[in-house]
CSV table of C-alpha atoms and ligand atoms in Angstrom, one decimal:
chain,number,residue,atom,x,y,z
K,1,MET,CA,12.9,-60.4,70.3
K,2,VAL,CA,14.9,-61.3,73.4
K,3,SER,CA,16.5,-64.8,73.3
K,4,LEU,CA,16.1,-67.5,75.9
K,5,GLN,CA,19.8,-67.7,76.2
K,6,ALA,CA,20.2,-64.0,76.9
K,7,ILE,CA,17.8,-64.2,79.8
K,8,TRP,CA,19.3,-67.4,81.1
K,9,ARG,CA,22.7,-65.8,81.1
K,10,HIS,CA,21.5,-62.5,82.7
K,11,PRO,CA,18.5,-63.4,84.8
K,12,ASP,CA,18.6,-60.0,86.6
K,13,ASP,CA,17.9,-58.3,83.3
K,14,LEU,CA,14.4,-59.7,83.3
K,15,TYR,CA,12.8,-57.4,85.9
K,16,PRO,CA,14.1,-54.1,84.3
K,17,MET,CA,13.0,-55.4,80.9
K,18,VAL,CA,9.5,-56.2,82.0
K,19,LYS,CA,9.3,-52.7,83.7
K,20,LEU,CA,10.6,-51.1,80.5
K,21,LYS,CA,8.1,-53.0,78.3
K,22,LEU,CA,5.2,-51.9,80.5
K,23,ALA,CA,6.5,-48.3,80.5
K,24,ALA,CA,6.6,-48.4,76.7
K,25,ARG,CA,3.0,-49.6,76.6
K,26,ARG,CA,1.9,-46.8,78.9
K,27,ALA,CA,3.8,-44.2,76.9
K,28,GLU,CA,2.2,-45.4,73.6
K,29,LYS,CA,-1.2,-45.2,75.2
K,30,GLN,CA,-0.6,-41.6,76.3
K,31,ILE,CA,-0.4,-40.2,72.7
K,32,PRO,CA,-2.3,-36.9,72.6
K,33,ALA,CA,-5.6,-36.6,70.8
K,34,GLU,CA,-4.9,-33.6,68.4
K,35,PRO,CA,-3.9,-35.1,65.0
K,36,HIS,CA,-0.6,-33.1,64.6
K,37,TRP,CA,0.6,-34.0,68.1
K,38,ALA,CA,-0.6,-37.6,67.7
K,39,PHE,CA,1.5,-37.8,64.5
K,40,CYS,CA,4.6,-36.3,66.2
K,41,TYR,CA,4.6,-38.6,69.2
K,42,SER,CA,3.7,-41.8,67.3
K,43,MET,CA,6.5,-40.9,64.8
K,44,LEU,CA,8.9,-40.4,67.7
K,45,HIS,CA,8.0,-43.9,69.0
K,46,LYS,CA,8.7,-45.4,65.6
K,47,VAL,CA,12.0,-43.8,64.9
K,48,SER,CA,13.6,-44.0,68.3
K,49,ARG,CA,12.4,-46.4,70.9
K,50,SER,CA,14.5,-45.7,74.0
K,51,PHE,CA,14.7,-42.0,73.3
K,52,ALA,CA,10.9,-41.9,73.1
K,53,LEU,CA,10.7,-43.4,76.5
K,54,VAL,CA,13.2,-41.2,78.2
K,55,ILE,CA,11.6,-38.0,76.8
K,56,GLN,CA,8.3,-39.1,78.4
K,57,GLN,CA,9.4,-38.1,81.9
K,58,LEU,CA,10.0,-34.4,80.9
K,59,ASP,CA,7.4,-31.8,81.8
K,60,THR,CA,4.8,-31.3,79.0
K,61,ASP,CA,6.1,-28.0,77.6
K,62,LEU,CA,9.7,-29.0,77.4
K,63,ARG,CA,8.8,-32.5,76.2
K,64,ASP,CA,6.8,-31.1,73.3
K,65,ALA,CA,9.7,-28.8,72.4
K,66,VAL,CA,12.3,-31.7,72.5
K,67,CYS,CA,9.9,-34.0,70.5
K,68,ILE,CA,9.6,-31.4,67.7
K,69,PHE,CA,13.4,-30.6,67.9
K,70,TYR,CA,14.1,-34.3,67.5
K,71,LEU,CA,11.7,-34.7,64.5
K,72,VAL,CA,13.0,-31.6,62.7
K,73,LEU,CA,16.6,-32.9,63.1
K,74,ARG,CA,15.5,-36.3,61.9
K,75,ALA,CA,13.9,-34.7,58.8
K,76,LEU,CA,17.0,-32.7,58.1
K,77,ASP,CA,19.1,-35.8,58.5
K,78,THR,CA,16.7,-37.7,56.0
K,79,VAL,CA,17.4,-35.0,53.4
K,80,GLU,CA,21.2,-35.2,54.1
K,81,ASP,CA,21.2,-39.0,53.9
K,82,ASP,CA,19.2,-39.5,50.8
K,83,THR,CA,21.8,-40.2,48.1
K,84,SER,CA,19.2,-40.1,45.3
K,85,ILE,CA,18.8,-36.3,45.7
K,86,ALA,CA,21.1,-34.3,43.4
K,87,THR,CA,23.5,-32.0,45.2
K,88,GLU,CA,22.1,-28.9,43.5
K,89,VAL,CA,18.6,-29.8,44.9
K,90,LYS,CA,19.8,-31.0,48.3
K,91,VAL,CA,22.0,-28.0,49.3
K,92,PRO,CA,19.3,-25.3,48.9
K,93,ILE,CA,16.9,-27.5,51.0
K,94,LEU,CA,19.4,-28.0,53.8
K,95,MET,CA,20.2,-24.2,53.8
K,96,ALA,CA,16.6,-23.2,53.9
K,97,PHE,CA,15.2,-25.9,56.3
K,98,HIS,CA,15.0,-23.4,59.2
K,99,ARG,CA,12.5,-21.4,57.2
K,100,HIS,CA,10.5,-24.4,56.0
K,101,ILE,CA,9.7,-25.4,59.6
K,102,TYR,CA,7.5,-22.2,59.9
K,103,ASP,CA,5.5,-23.2,56.8
K,104,PRO,CA,2.9,-26.0,57.1
K,105,GLU,CA,2.4,-25.9,53.3
K,106,TRP,CA,6.0,-26.9,52.7
K,107,HIS,CA,6.9,-30.5,51.9
K,108,PHE,CA,9.6,-32.5,50.2
K,109,SER,CA,9.3,-36.2,49.6
K,110,CYS,CA,12.5,-38.3,50.2
K,111,GLY,CA,13.8,-41.0,52.5
K,112,THR,CA,12.3,-44.5,53.0
K,113,LYS,CA,10.0,-46.3,55.4
K,114,ASP,CA,9.1,-44.3,58.5
K,115,TYR,CA,11.3,-41.4,57.4
K,116,LYS,CA,9.4,-41.1,54.1
K,117,VAL,CA,6.1,-40.8,56.2
K,118,LEU,CA,7.8,-38.1,58.3
K,119,MET,CA,8.8,-36.2,55.2
K,120,ASP,CA,5.4,-36.6,53.4
K,121,GLU,CA,3.5,-35.5,56.5
K,122,PHE,CA,5.9,-32.9,57.7
K,123,HIS,CA,3.0,-30.4,57.9
K,124,HIS,CA,2.1,-32.0,61.2
K,125,VAL,CA,5.6,-31.2,62.6
K,126,SER,CA,5.4,-27.6,61.4
K,127,THR,CA,1.9,-27.2,62.8
K,128,ALA,CA,3.1,-28.4,66.2
K,129,PHE,CA,6.3,-26.3,66.0
K,130,LEU,CA,4.1,-23.2,65.5
K,131,GLU,CA,2.3,-23.9,68.8
K,132,LEU,CA,5.6,-23.9,70.9
K,133,GLY,CA,6.6,-20.9,73.0
K,134,ASN,CA,8.9,-18.3,71.3
K,135,GLY,CA,11.9,-19.2,73.3
K,136,TYR,CA,11.7,-22.8,72.1
K,137,GLN,CA,11.0,-21.8,68.5
K,138,ASP,CA,14.0,-19.5,68.4
K,139,ALA,CA,16.4,-22.2,69.7
K,140,ILE,CA,15.1,-24.8,67.2
K,141,GLU,CA,15.3,-22.4,64.3
K,142,ASP,CA,18.9,-21.2,65.2
K,143,ILE,CA,20.2,-24.8,65.5
K,144,THR,CA,18.4,-26.0,62.4
K,145,MET,CA,20.0,-23.1,60.4
K,146,ARG,CA,23.5,-23.8,61.7
K,147,MET,CA,23.2,-27.6,61.2
K,148,GLY,CA,21.7,-27.3,57.7
K,149,ALA,CA,24.6,-25.0,56.6
K,150,GLY,CA,27.2,-27.4,58.2
K,151,MET,CA,25.6,-30.5,56.5
K,152,ALA,CA,25.7,-28.6,53.2
K,153,LYS,CA,29.4,-27.8,53.7
K,154,PHE,CA,30.1,-31.5,54.2
K,155,ILE,CA,28.1,-32.7,51.1
K,156,CYS,CA,31.1,-32.1,48.9
K,157,LYS,CA,33.9,-32.5,51.6
K,158,GLU,CA,35.4,-35.7,53.0
K,159,VAL,CA,36.3,-36.1,56.6
K,160,GLU,CA,40.1,-36.0,56.2
K,161,THR,CA,41.6,-34.7,59.5
K,162,ILE,CA,40.6,-35.1,63.1
K,163,ASP,CA,39.7,-31.4,63.0
K,164,ASP,CA,37.3,-32.2,60.1
K,165,TYR,CA,35.9,-35.1,62.2
K,166,ASP,CA,35.3,-32.8,65.2
K,167,GLU,CA,33.8,-30.2,62.9
K,168,TYR,CA,31.4,-32.6,61.2
K,169,CYS,CA,30.3,-34.1,64.5
K,170,HIS,CA,29.8,-30.6,65.8
K,171,TYR,CA,27.3,-29.8,63.0
K,172,VAL,CA,25.3,-33.1,63.3
K,173,ALA,CA,25.5,-33.7,67.1
K,174,GLY,CA,27.4,-31.0,69.0
K,175,LEU,CA,24.7,-28.4,67.8
K,176,VAL,CA,22.1,-30.8,69.2
K,177,GLY,CA,23.8,-30.4,72.6
K,178,LEU,CA,23.8,-26.6,72.2
K,179,GLY,CA,20.1,-26.7,71.2
K,180,LEU,CA,19.0,-28.8,74.1
K,181,SER,CA,20.9,-26.6,76.5
K,182,LYS,CA,18.9,-23.7,75.1
K,183,LEU,CA,15.6,-25.6,75.4
K,184,PHE,CA,16.4,-26.5,79.1
K,185,HIS,CA,17.2,-22.9,79.8
K,186,ALA,CA,14.1,-21.7,78.0
K,187,SER,CA,12.0,-24.0,80.2
K,188,GLY,CA,13.3,-22.1,83.3
K,189,LYS,CA,14.6,-25.2,84.9
K,190,GLU,CA,18.3,-25.0,84.2
K,191,ASP,CA,21.1,-22.4,83.9
K,192,LEU,CA,22.5,-22.0,80.3
K,193,ALA,CA,25.3,-24.6,80.0
K,194,SER,CA,28.5,-23.6,78.2
K,195,ASP,CA,28.8,-24.3,74.5
K,196,THR,CA,31.9,-26.3,74.9
K,197,LEU,CA,30.4,-28.7,77.4
K,198,SER,CA,27.1,-28.9,75.4
K,199,ASN,CA,29.1,-29.7,72.3
K,200,SER,CA,31.0,-32.5,74.0
K,201,MET,CA,27.7,-34.2,75.0
K,202,GLY,CA,26.8,-34.5,71.4
K,203,LEU,CA,30.3,-35.5,70.2
K,204,PHE,CA,30.6,-38.3,72.7
K,205,LEU,CA,27.3,-39.8,71.5
K,206,GLN,CA,27.9,-39.3,67.8
K,207,LYS,CA,31.5,-40.6,67.8
K,208,THR,CA,30.2,-43.7,69.5
K,209,ASN,CA,27.6,-44.2,66.8
K,210,ILE,CA,30.2,-43.6,64.1
K,211,ILE,CA,32.5,-46.3,65.6
K,212,ARG,CA,29.6,-48.8,66.2
K,213,ASP,CA,28.1,-48.3,62.7
K,214,TYR,CA,31.3,-48.8,60.7
K,215,LEU,CA,30.0,-51.8,58.7
K,216,GLU,CA,26.5,-50.4,58.1
K,217,ASP,CA,27.9,-47.1,56.8
K,218,ILE,CA,30.6,-48.7,54.6
K,219,ASN,CA,28.1,-51.1,53.1
K,220,GLU,CA,25.5,-48.4,52.4
K,221,ILE,CA,23.9,-48.7,49.0
K,222,PRO,CA,24.3,-47.0,46.4
K,223,LYS,CA,27.3,-45.3,48.1
K,224,SER,CA,29.4,-45.9,51.2
K,225,ARG,CA,29.2,-43.3,53.9
K,226,MET,CA,32.6,-42.5,55.4
K,227,PHE,CA,32.9,-40.7,58.7
K,228,TRP,CA,36.1,-42.2,60.1
K,229,PRO,CA,38.8,-39.6,59.6
K,230,ARG,CA,41.6,-40.4,57.1
K,231,GLN,CA,44.1,-39.0,59.5
K,232,ILE,CA,43.3,-42.0,61.8
K,233,TRP,CA,42.6,-44.9,59.4
K,234,SER,CA,45.4,-44.2,57.0
K,235,LYS,CA,47.9,-45.2,59.8
K,236,TYR,CA,46.5,-48.7,59.5
K,237,VAL,CA,45.2,-49.3,55.9
K,238,ASN,CA,45.2,-47.8,52.4
K,239,LYS,CA,41.4,-47.6,52.0
K,240,LEU,CA,38.8,-47.3,54.8
K,241,GLU,CA,36.9,-50.3,53.4
K,242,ASP,CA,40.0,-52.5,53.8
K,243,LEU,CA,39.3,-52.6,57.5
K,244,LYS,CA,36.4,-55.1,56.9
K,245,TYR,CA,38.6,-57.7,55.2
K,246,GLU,CA,39.8,-60.6,57.4
K,247,GLU,CA,43.4,-60.4,56.4
K,248,ASN,CA,43.5,-56.9,58.0
K,249,SER,CA,42.0,-57.9,61.3
K,250,VAL,CA,45.0,-56.9,63.5
K,251,LYS,CA,45.2,-53.4,61.8
K,252,ALA,CA,41.4,-53.0,61.9
K,253,VAL,CA,41.2,-53.6,65.7
K,254,GLN,CA,44.2,-51.2,66.2
K,255,CYS,CA,42.4,-48.5,64.2
K,256,LEU,CA,39.1,-49.2,66.1
K,257,ASN,CA,41.0,-48.8,69.4
K,258,ASP,CA,42.5,-45.5,68.1
K,259,MET,CA,38.9,-44.3,67.3
K,260,VAL,CA,37.6,-45.3,70.8
K,261,THR,CA,40.6,-43.5,72.4
K,262,ASN,CA,39.7,-40.4,70.5
K,263,ALA,CA,36.0,-40.5,71.6
K,264,LEU,CA,37.0,-41.0,75.3
K,265,VAL,CA,38.5,-37.5,75.4
K,266,HIS,CA,34.9,-36.1,75.6
K,267,ALA,CA,33.8,-38.1,78.6
K,268,GLU,CA,35.2,-35.6,81.2
K,269,ASP,CA,33.2,-32.7,79.7
K,270,CYS,CA,30.1,-34.9,79.7
K,271,LEU,CA,30.5,-35.7,83.4
K,272,ASN,CA,30.9,-31.9,84.1
K,273,TYR,CA,27.8,-31.1,82.1
K,274,MET,CA,25.7,-33.6,83.8
K,275,SER,CA,26.9,-32.8,87.3
K,276,ALA,CA,25.6,-29.2,86.8
K,277,LEU,CA,22.0,-30.3,85.9
K,278,ARG,CA,19.4,-29.6,88.6
K,279,ASP,CA,16.1,-30.9,87.3
K,280,PRO,CA,15.9,-34.7,87.9
K,281,ALA,CA,13.9,-35.4,84.7
K,282,ILE,CA,16.3,-33.4,82.5
K,283,PHE,CA,19.2,-35.1,84.3
K,284,ARG,CA,17.9,-38.6,83.5
K,285,PHE,CA,17.1,-37.6,79.9
K,286,CYS,CA,20.7,-36.5,79.4
K,287,ALA,CA,22.4,-39.2,81.5
K,288,ILE,CA,20.9,-42.4,80.0
K,289,PRO,CA,22.2,-41.9,76.4
K,290,GLN,CA,25.7,-41.0,77.8
K,291,ILE,CA,25.9,-44.2,79.9
K,292,MET,CA,24.7,-46.2,76.8
K,293,ALA,CA,27.6,-44.5,74.9
K,294,ILE,CA,30.4,-45.4,77.4
K,295,GLY,CA,28.9,-49.0,77.6
K,296,THR,CA,28.9,-49.3,73.8
K,297,LEU,CA,32.6,-48.0,73.6
K,298,ALA,CA,33.5,-50.6,76.2
K,299,LEU,CA,31.8,-53.3,74.1
K,300,CYS,CA,33.4,-52.2,70.8
K,301,TYR,CA,36.9,-51.7,72.1
K,302,ASN,CA,39.3,-54.4,70.8
K,303,ASN,CA,36.3,-56.2,69.3
K,304,ILE,CA,36.7,-57.4,65.7
K,305,GLN,CA,32.9,-58.0,65.5
K,306,VAL,CA,32.5,-54.2,64.8
K,307,PHE,CA,33.8,-55.1,61.3
K,308,ARG,CA,31.7,-58.3,60.9
K,309,GLY,CA,28.2,-57.3,62.1
K,310,VAL,CA,26.1,-55.3,64.6
K,311,VAL,CA,27.7,-54.7,68.1
K,312,LYS,CA,25.1,-53.3,70.4
K,313,MET,CA,24.5,-53.4,74.2
K,314,ARG,CA,22.1,-56.2,74.9
K,315,ARG,CA,18.5,-55.1,75.5
K,316,GLY,CA,18.6,-56.2,79.1
K,317,LEU,CA,21.6,-54.0,79.9
K,318,THR,CA,19.8,-51.0,78.2
K,319,ALA,CA,16.8,-51.7,80.4
K,320,LYS,CA,19.0,-51.9,83.5
K,321,VAL,CA,20.6,-48.5,82.6
K,322,ILE,CA,17.2,-46.9,82.1
K,323,ASP,CA,15.9,-48.4,85.4
K,324,ARG,CA,19.0,-47.5,87.5
K,325,THR,CA,20.0,-44.0,86.4
K,326,LYS,CA,18.6,-41.5,88.8
K,327,THR,CA,21.4,-39.5,90.3
K,328,MET,CA,24.9,-38.3,89.5
K,329,ALA,CA,26.2,-41.1,91.8
K,330,ASP,CA,24.7,-43.6,89.4
K,331,VAL,CA,26.4,-41.9,86.4
K,332,TYR,CA,29.8,-41.9,88.2
K,333,GLY,CA,29.2,-45.6,89.1
K,334,ALA,CA,28.4,-46.6,85.5
K,335,PHE,CA,31.2,-44.5,83.9
K,336,TYR,CA,33.6,-46.1,86.5
K,337,ASP,CA,32.5,-49.7,85.8
K,338,PHE,CA,32.5,-49.4,82.0
K,339,SER,CA,35.9,-47.6,82.0
K,340,ARG,CA,37.3,-50.3,84.2
K,341,MET,CA,35.8,-52.9,81.8
K,342,LEU,CA,37.4,-51.1,78.9
K,343,LYS,CA,40.8,-50.8,80.7
K,344,SER,CA,40.9,-54.5,81.3
K,345,LYS,CA,40.7,-55.0,77.5
K,346,VAL,CA,43.7,-52.8,76.7
K,347,ASP,CA,46.6,-54.8,75.4
K,348,ASP,CA,50.0,-53.2,76.0
K,349,ALA,CA,51.0,-54.2,72.4
K,350,ASP,CA,48.3,-51.9,71.0
K,351,PRO,CA,50.0,-48.8,69.5
K,352,ASN,CA,47.7,-46.4,71.5
K,353,ALA,CA,47.6,-48.4,74.7
K,354,LYS,CA,49.4,-45.6,76.7
K,355,LYS,CA,47.0,-42.9,75.5
K,356,THR,CA,43.9,-45.1,76.0
K,357,LYS,CA,44.9,-45.8,79.6
K,358,GLU,CA,45.6,-42.1,80.3
K,359,ASN,CA,42.2,-41.2,79.0
K,360,LEU,CA,40.6,-43.9,81.1
K,361,GLU,CA,42.6,-43.0,84.2
K,362,ALA,CA,41.3,-39.4,83.9
K,363,ILE,CA,37.6,-40.7,83.8
K,364,LEU,CA,38.3,-43.1,86.7
K,365,LYS,CA,39.8,-40.4,88.8
K,366,ILE,CA,36.8,-38.0,88.4
K,367,CYS,CA,34.5,-40.9,89.4
K,368,ARG,CA,36.7,-41.8,92.4
K,369,ASP,CA,37.0,-38.2,93.5
K,370,SER,CA,33.2,-37.9,93.5
K,371,GLY,CA,33.3,-40.0,96.7
K,372,THR,CA,30.1,-41.8,95.6
K,373,LEU,CA,31.3,-45.1,94.2
K,374,SER,CA,30.6,-47.2,97.3
K,375,GLN,CA,26.9,-46.8,96.8
K,376,ARG,CA,26.9,-48.2,93.2
K,377,LYS,CA,25.3,-51.3,91.9
K,378,SER,CA,27.8,-52.8,89.5
K,379,TYR,CA,27.2,-53.1,85.7
K,380,ILE,CA,30.1,-55.5,85.3
K,381,ILE,CA,28.8,-58.9,84.2
K,382,GLN,CA,29.5,-61.9,86.4
K,383,SER,CA,30.9,-64.8,84.5
K,384,LYS,CA,28.3,-67.2,85.8
K,385,PRO,CA,24.8,-66.0,86.8
K,386,GLN,CA,23.8,-66.7,90.4
K,387,TYR,CA,20.5,-68.7,90.6
K,388,ASN,CA,18.8,-69.2,93.9
K,389,ALA,CA,15.3,-70.1,94.9
K,390,THR,CA,14.2,-66.5,95.5
K,391,LEU,CA,15.4,-65.5,92.0
K,392,ILE,CA,13.6,-68.4,90.4
K,393,ALA,CA,10.4,-67.6,92.3
K,394,VAL,CA,10.7,-63.9,91.3
K,395,ILE,CA,11.1,-64.9,87.6
K,396,PHE,CA,8.1,-67.2,87.9
K,397,ILE,CA,5.9,-64.5,89.5
K,398,ILE,CA,6.9,-61.9,86.9
K,399,LEU,CA,6.1,-64.2,84.0
K,400,ALA,CA,2.8,-65.2,85.6
K,401,LEU,CA,1.9,-61.5,86.0
K,402,LEU,CA,3.0,-60.7,82.5
K,403,LEU,CA,1.0,-63.5,80.9
K,404,ALA,CA,-2.1,-62.4,82.9
K,405,TYR,CA,-1.5,-58.8,81.7
K,406,GLN,CA,-1.1,-60.0,78.1
K,407,SER,CA,-4.2,-62.1,78.2
K,408,ALA,CA,-6.2,-59.2,79.7
K,409,ILE,CA,-5.2,-56.8,76.9
K,410,ARG,CA,-4.8,-59.2,74.0
K,411,PRO,CA,-7.0,-62.2,74.5
K,412,THR,CA,-6.5,-63.7,71.0
K,413,ASN,CA,-2.7,-63.4,70.9
K,414,ILE,CA,-1.4,-64.4,74.3
K,415,CYS,CA,2.2,-65.5,73.7
K,416,THR,CA,3.4,-63.6,70.6
K,417,ILE,CA,6.0,-61.5,72.5
K,418,TRP,CA,6.7,-63.4,75.6
K,419,LYS,CA,6.6,-67.0,74.6
K,420,VAL,CA,10.4,-67.3,75.0
K,421,PRO,CA,10.7,-66.7,78.7
K,422,TYR,CA,7.7,-69.0,79.2
K,423,VAL,CA,10.0,-71.8,78.2
K,424,ILE,CA,12.4,-70.8,80.9
K,425,VAL,CA,10.0,-71.8,83.6
K,426,VAL,CA,9.9,-75.3,82.1
K,427,ASN,CA,13.7,-75.4,82.1
K,428,VAL,CA,14.0,-74.3,85.7
H,1,LIG,C1,19.7,-36.7,70.9
H,1,LIG,C2,20.5,-37.4,71.9
H,1,LIG,C3,20.6,-36.7,73.2
H,1,LIG,C4,19.7,-37.0,74.3
H,1,LIG,C5,19.9,-36.4,75.5
H,1,LIG,C6,20.8,-35.3,75.7
H,1,LIG,C7,21.6,-35.0,74.7
H,1,LIG,C8,22.6,-34.0,74.9
H,1,LIG,C9,23.4,-33.6,73.9
H,1,LIG,C10,23.3,-34.2,72.6
H,1,LIG,C11,22.4,-35.2,72.4
H,1,LIG,C12,21.5,-35.6,73.4
H,1,LIG,O1,20.1,-38.7,72.2
H,1,LIG,C13,19.7,-39.5,71.1
H,1,LIG,C14,19.6,-41.0,71.6
H,1,LIG,C15,18.9,-41.9,70.5
H,1,LIG,O2,18.3,-41.4,69.6
H,1,LIG,N1,19.0,-43.2,70.7
H,1,LIG,C16,18.5,-44.2,69.8
H,1,LIG,C17,19.4,-45.4,69.9
H,1,LIG,C18,20.6,-45.4,69.0
H,1,LIG,O3,21.4,-46.2,69.3
H,1,LIG,O4,20.7,-44.5,68.1
H,1,LIG,C19,17.1,-44.6,70.2
H,1,LIG,O5,16.5,-45.4,69.4
H,1,LIG,O6,16.6,-44.3,71.2
H,1,LIG,C20,20.6,-39.4,69.9
H,1,LIG,O7,21.3,-40.4,69.5
H,1,LIG,N2,20.6,-38.2,69.2
H,1,LIG,C21,19.8,-37.1,69.5
H,1,LIG,C22,19.1,-36.4,68.5
H,1,LIG,C23,18.3,-35.4,68.8
H,1,LIG,C24,18.1,-35.0,70.1
H,1,LIG,CL1,17.0,-33.8,70.5
H,1,LIG,C25,18.8,-35.7,71.2
H,1,LIG,C26,21.4,-38.2,67.9
H,1,LIG,C27,22.8,-37.5,68.0
H,1,LIG,C28,23.3,-37.4,66.5
H,1,LIG,C29,23.8,-38.4,68.8
H,1,LIG,C30,22.8,-36.1,68.6
């Protein structure tokens, strides 16, 4: 639910949010009729909302392949994550997962909530996988095999060094980049990207998730999940969990800034990868998560809240990113804005300030050298929103249309979702 305060502070979020909401409705209505495909697409909508929307714009063949790839990887991840499975049971499943996807009779029950449904009804995913073209099947099989083996290796191994961290992230995310590059190539729409650049695309996203999810992972029951490398955190505290205690706040933020500085190294490769894409739909599909990642890093940097609760980009900003990302100029503009926002937060007393600024300078230079920055619409938030008669009128019209739309499709439940902005009109 979006709060009244959030919309009041960022009124220009409202239009992209309404657009996104309507696009989500349309996407959910377009679920295919065949039961196995219906299961796959409705599962995709349940486990990943913005990804499910972004995938929607890909051409059918490629979209089906990416949907199945995503669900296979989610299933593999569900096995890896389930701490109630004994290691001697888990390792053989991870190692053989690339064969199970060819067998609609195979199933293994684990996970919770939507993930349990995905595992229990995995035959739908296998059935759909078997309908994909051979090029797509081979790419998915190869990556599933390599990821399963990598996950099995890390079941009994902690992330000690920065090399371990890069290796772990390669298995769980870098390989996704390699796999997607293969799928794009198999679709005939793109040249095959290099493994190094493809890997960086995954590492940038995964390292951002690992930074953002510190508290959730450390508080995981029955056992903490630890992905921050000892080589980094041991410079600041004796145990990784000490970062969450108030008395260690200064050290915690320094450690966080060290982690963000490490993640920023991949941004340059990501920009190079995206600049080589030719198909507009594939481009948007790749660019939106990358912009969300740099935005999240800018939000997390120097932010003690990472150790206290959930730090996420507000929904309105996510909607704006989805709405505005169309060309490489938009990507340079967003990377430039978020890097500048991050740079403004660097305190010279931070132990890694120099390195952080160097990494940011490298990103800013690429964006400047693109020569496209003058066209951008800024993501940097104004301290006070600008209200004028036109804006208020636009908000009023959008809300009226929305209410009309809601009452047309749900006559008995008019205001369940949108009653909050309704109050704004009264306030205005
Ligand atoms: C992804 C990636 C993803 C998308 C597009 C291009 C990519 C290129 C290389 C590597 C990964 C790429 O995107 C999703 C995004 C996602 O799931 N977002 C969540 C929100 C969130 O905060 O987690 C959502 O609800 O929409 C992603 O994070 N991963 C992923 C997994 C499979 C595929 Cl096919 C593509 C996961 C990960 C581990 C970062 C690779």
